[in-house]
Amino acid sequence: MMNNQLQPPGRVAVFLSGRGSNFEAIYRHSLNSGANFRVVLVISDQALAPGLRKAKNLGLPALAVFPRSFASKSDYEKMLIAILEEHRVELICLAGYMRVVGADLLERFPDRIMNIHPALLPAFPGLDAQRQALDSGVKITGCTVHFVDAGVDSGPIILQRAVEINETDSVETLSQRILEQEHQVYFQAIELFFSGRLQVRGRKVIIGV
Ligand code: GRF
């Protein structure tokens, strides 16, 4: 316990492409006195992402890095890795980052990249997960925090939260209730990671005590 107190806070980078509400929730929780991590960097592939602007306004190092400025995905990711190393990042949290992570980043940060998805994976991976859930007629959906692997929304699952679907739900009302759960569950997964309680065994994440 005492050792935990003495550990420096874990160093998190958030990658985003849009609104950035998950980034804000993670950042807010990182300011709590008991938090075991800090957001040390925000990266976006979109110059005009509102989340990037929010991060800048908070005084965080916040950079736009455009994949199209590089000859290949590998070159783009090598640049990201250089920036991440410069900021001594230990964990990358994808939060509405609309790109598939490539081999270079995965190799440099094995089991050190998380994502949040607005459905109970493995159901409804990919785009428009809330609409997929509504259209399918399921009564329960939710959100999932998982480690990122080479697939789309396919890596080992860390935490999930369920959300009931009402008959009157639209994509907007359902998305809003899922988002409230996302904002609660992502920082919990990050705290578990930095408290050394997450262990990846094959497809499974074991949460230790
Ligand atoms: C969230 O619904 C998240 O689950 C998905 O993209 C959305 C990002 O929202 N991956 P925000 O930018 O964090 O507000």
XYZ file of C-alpha atoms and ligand atoms in Angstrom:
223
model
C 0.000 0.000 0.000
C 2.699 2.426 1.016
C 4.678 1.646 -2.105
C 1.625 2.562 -4.155
C 1.526 5.969 -2.535
C 5.158 6.528 -3.427
C 4.787 5.537 -7.072
C 4.789 8.500 -9.445
C 1.433 8.831 -11.253
C 1.086 6.853 -14.484
C 1.554 8.839 -17.675
C -1.391 8.731 -20.090
C -1.756 10.009 -23.656
C -5.273 10.417 -25.050
C -5.845 10.062 -28.803
C -9.040 11.610 -30.172
C -10.629 12.706 -33.426
C -13.695 14.632 -32.269
C -15.731 15.938 -29.365
C -13.499 14.694 -26.558
C -16.037 14.126 -23.782
C -14.266 10.932 -22.725
C -10.970 12.792 -22.669
C -12.555 15.411 -20.392
C -13.956 12.765 -18.046
C -10.576 11.023 -17.838
C -8.799 14.326 -17.273
C -11.276 15.398 -14.569
C -10.781 12.163 -12.658
C -7.009 12.434 -12.984
C -7.199 15.620 -10.901
C -8.658 13.787 -7.894
C -6.164 13.582 -5.067
C -6.326 9.753 -5.019
C -5.852 9.329 -8.780
C -2.846 7.243 -9.810
C -2.386 8.721 -13.296
C -2.051 12.011 -15.151
C -2.922 12.993 -18.723
C 0.413 14.201 -20.088
C -0.406 14.444 -23.793
C -3.361 14.699 -26.177
C -2.965 13.823 -29.848
C -5.483 14.226 -32.645
C -5.496 13.358 -36.327
C -7.963 16.246 -36.856
C -6.791 19.854 -36.576
C -10.292 21.071 -35.735
C -11.263 18.376 -33.242
C -13.141 20.103 -30.392
C -11.367 17.752 -27.962
C -7.988 19.084 -29.063
C -9.138 22.644 -28.450
C -10.411 21.649 -24.974
C -7.043 20.085 -24.150
C -5.191 23.212 -25.279
C -7.500 25.374 -23.175
C -6.677 23.208 -20.176
C -2.992 23.910 -20.791
C -2.126 20.322 -21.735
C 0.403 19.438 -24.426
C -1.989 18.909 -27.345
C -0.840 18.169 -30.869
C -2.441 17.543 -34.230
C -0.510 14.978 -36.265
C -1.883 14.330 -39.738
C -1.458 10.861 -41.225
C -1.623 12.346 -44.708
C 1.576 14.291 -44.090
C 3.475 10.990 -44.048
C 4.400 8.624 -46.856
C 3.016 5.589 -45.016
C 1.094 4.540 -41.934
C 4.343 3.216 -40.534
C 6.028 6.623 -40.911
C 3.025 8.298 -39.238
C 3.164 5.914 -36.312
C 6.947 6.259 -35.985
C 6.406 9.982 -35.539
C 3.713 9.308 -32.937
C 6.076 6.965 -31.103
C 8.810 9.633 -31.037
C 6.351 12.132 -29.525
C 5.026 9.581 -27.024
C 8.559 8.691 -25.945
C 9.457 12.338 -25.563
C 6.537 12.665 -23.102
C 7.404 9.346 -21.415
C 3.910 7.990 -22.065
C 3.128 4.622 -20.471
C -0.480 4.095 -21.589
C -2.372 5.308 -24.672
C -6.140 5.771 -24.341
C -8.084 5.971 -27.576
C -11.191 8.081 -27.001
C -13.113 8.561 -30.206
C -9.935 8.155 -32.288
C -11.217 7.167 -35.707
C -8.249 5.166 -36.974
C -7.132 1.576 -36.812
C -3.900 1.317 -34.839
C -1.064 -0.170 -36.899
C 1.743 -2.613 -36.246
C 4.350 -0.041 -35.171
C 2.313 1.387 -32.292
C 1.074 -2.046 -31.217
C 4.614 -3.385 -31.109
C 5.962 -0.437 -29.128
C 3.005 -0.391 -26.676
C 1.934 -4.032 -26.250
C -1.139 -4.273 -23.967
C -0.630 -0.576 -23.336
C -3.275 0.822 -25.661
C -6.914 0.970 -24.523
C -10.072 1.883 -26.395
C -13.665 2.582 -25.414
C -16.528 1.355 -27.567
C -20.229 2.217 -27.184
C -21.563 -1.366 -27.162
C -21.104 -4.596 -25.231
C -18.388 -6.171 -27.369
C -18.117 -8.528 -29.133
C -21.598 -7.336 -30.149
C -21.779 -4.393 -32.538
C -18.149 -3.561 -33.330
C -17.272 -0.818 -35.821
C -19.184 2.327 -36.642
C -22.661 3.350 -35.406
C -22.722 0.826 -32.579
C -25.710 2.468 -30.910
C -27.727 2.335 -34.135
C -26.665 -1.274 -34.683
C -27.985 -2.129 -31.203
C -31.293 -0.317 -31.741
C -31.811 -1.903 -35.155
C -31.061 -5.396 -33.846
C -33.814 -5.285 -31.247
C -31.595 -6.161 -28.260
C -32.905 -4.942 -24.913
C -29.526 -4.296 -23.326
C -26.399 -2.689 -24.738
C -23.668 -0.652 -23.060
C -19.995 0.158 -23.379
C -16.691 -1.680 -23.278
C -13.138 -0.700 -22.399
C -10.686 -3.085 -24.036
C -7.039 -3.418 -24.927
C -6.367 -2.716 -28.583
C -5.112 -5.423 -30.904
C -4.697 -5.507 -34.683
C -8.436 -5.931 -35.306
C -11.342 -3.485 -35.058
C -12.792 -3.400 -31.511
C -11.540 -6.947 -31.001
C -8.946 -6.852 -28.211
C -9.166 -8.323 -24.690
C -12.071 -6.841 -22.701
C -11.214 -5.001 -19.475
C -14.506 -3.559 -18.158
C -18.088 -3.277 -19.406
C -21.194 -1.398 -18.313
C -24.728 -2.369 -19.319
C -27.417 0.103 -20.398
C -31.060 -0.863 -20.918
C -32.736 0.099 -24.173
C -36.184 1.683 -23.889
C -38.844 1.346 -26.542
C -38.852 5.104 -27.021
C -35.056 5.396 -27.427
C -33.529 7.172 -30.415
C -29.850 6.899 -31.316
C -29.367 10.229 -29.514
C -31.079 9.318 -26.234
C -29.420 5.907 -26.108
C -25.988 7.338 -26.976
C -26.352 9.861 -24.181
C -27.064 7.205 -21.532
C -24.213 5.041 -22.814
C -21.892 8.064 -22.741
C -22.671 8.637 -19.056
C -21.454 5.098 -18.376
C -18.405 5.564 -20.610
C -17.377 8.538 -18.507
C -17.503 6.386 -15.372
C -15.847 3.265 -16.627
C -12.827 4.493 -18.634
C -10.953 6.087 -15.754
C -11.613 2.989 -13.641
C -9.875 0.827 -16.234
C -6.936 3.250 -16.295
C -6.670 3.174 -12.496
C -6.726 -0.627 -12.520
C -3.949 -0.603 -15.110
C -1.680 1.642 -13.069
C -2.400 -0.192 -9.839
C -0.904 -3.247 -11.557
C -4.133 -5.228 -11.321
C -4.675 -5.984 -15.006
C -3.148 -9.095 -16.459
C -3.713 -10.141 -20.060
C -3.893 -13.918 -20.516
C -4.650 -14.744 -24.119
C -8.083 -13.317 -24.913
C -8.848 -12.585 -21.275
C -8.012 -9.805 -18.876
C -7.703 -11.003 -15.286
C -8.418 -8.318 -12.690
C -6.389 -8.975 -9.565
C -7.120 -7.782 -6.047
C -17.678 7.499 -27.775
O -19.002 7.078 -27.918
C -16.754 6.314 -27.764
O -17.324 5.171 -27.199
C -16.487 6.094 -29.224
O -16.431 7.383 -29.784
C -17.182 8.280 -28.983
C -16.268 9.398 -28.602
O -16.957 10.422 -27.919
N -15.280 5.321 -29.427
P -16.130 11.601 -27.256
O -15.311 12.249 -28.368
O -15.265 11.028 -26.186
O -17.151 12.545 -26.710
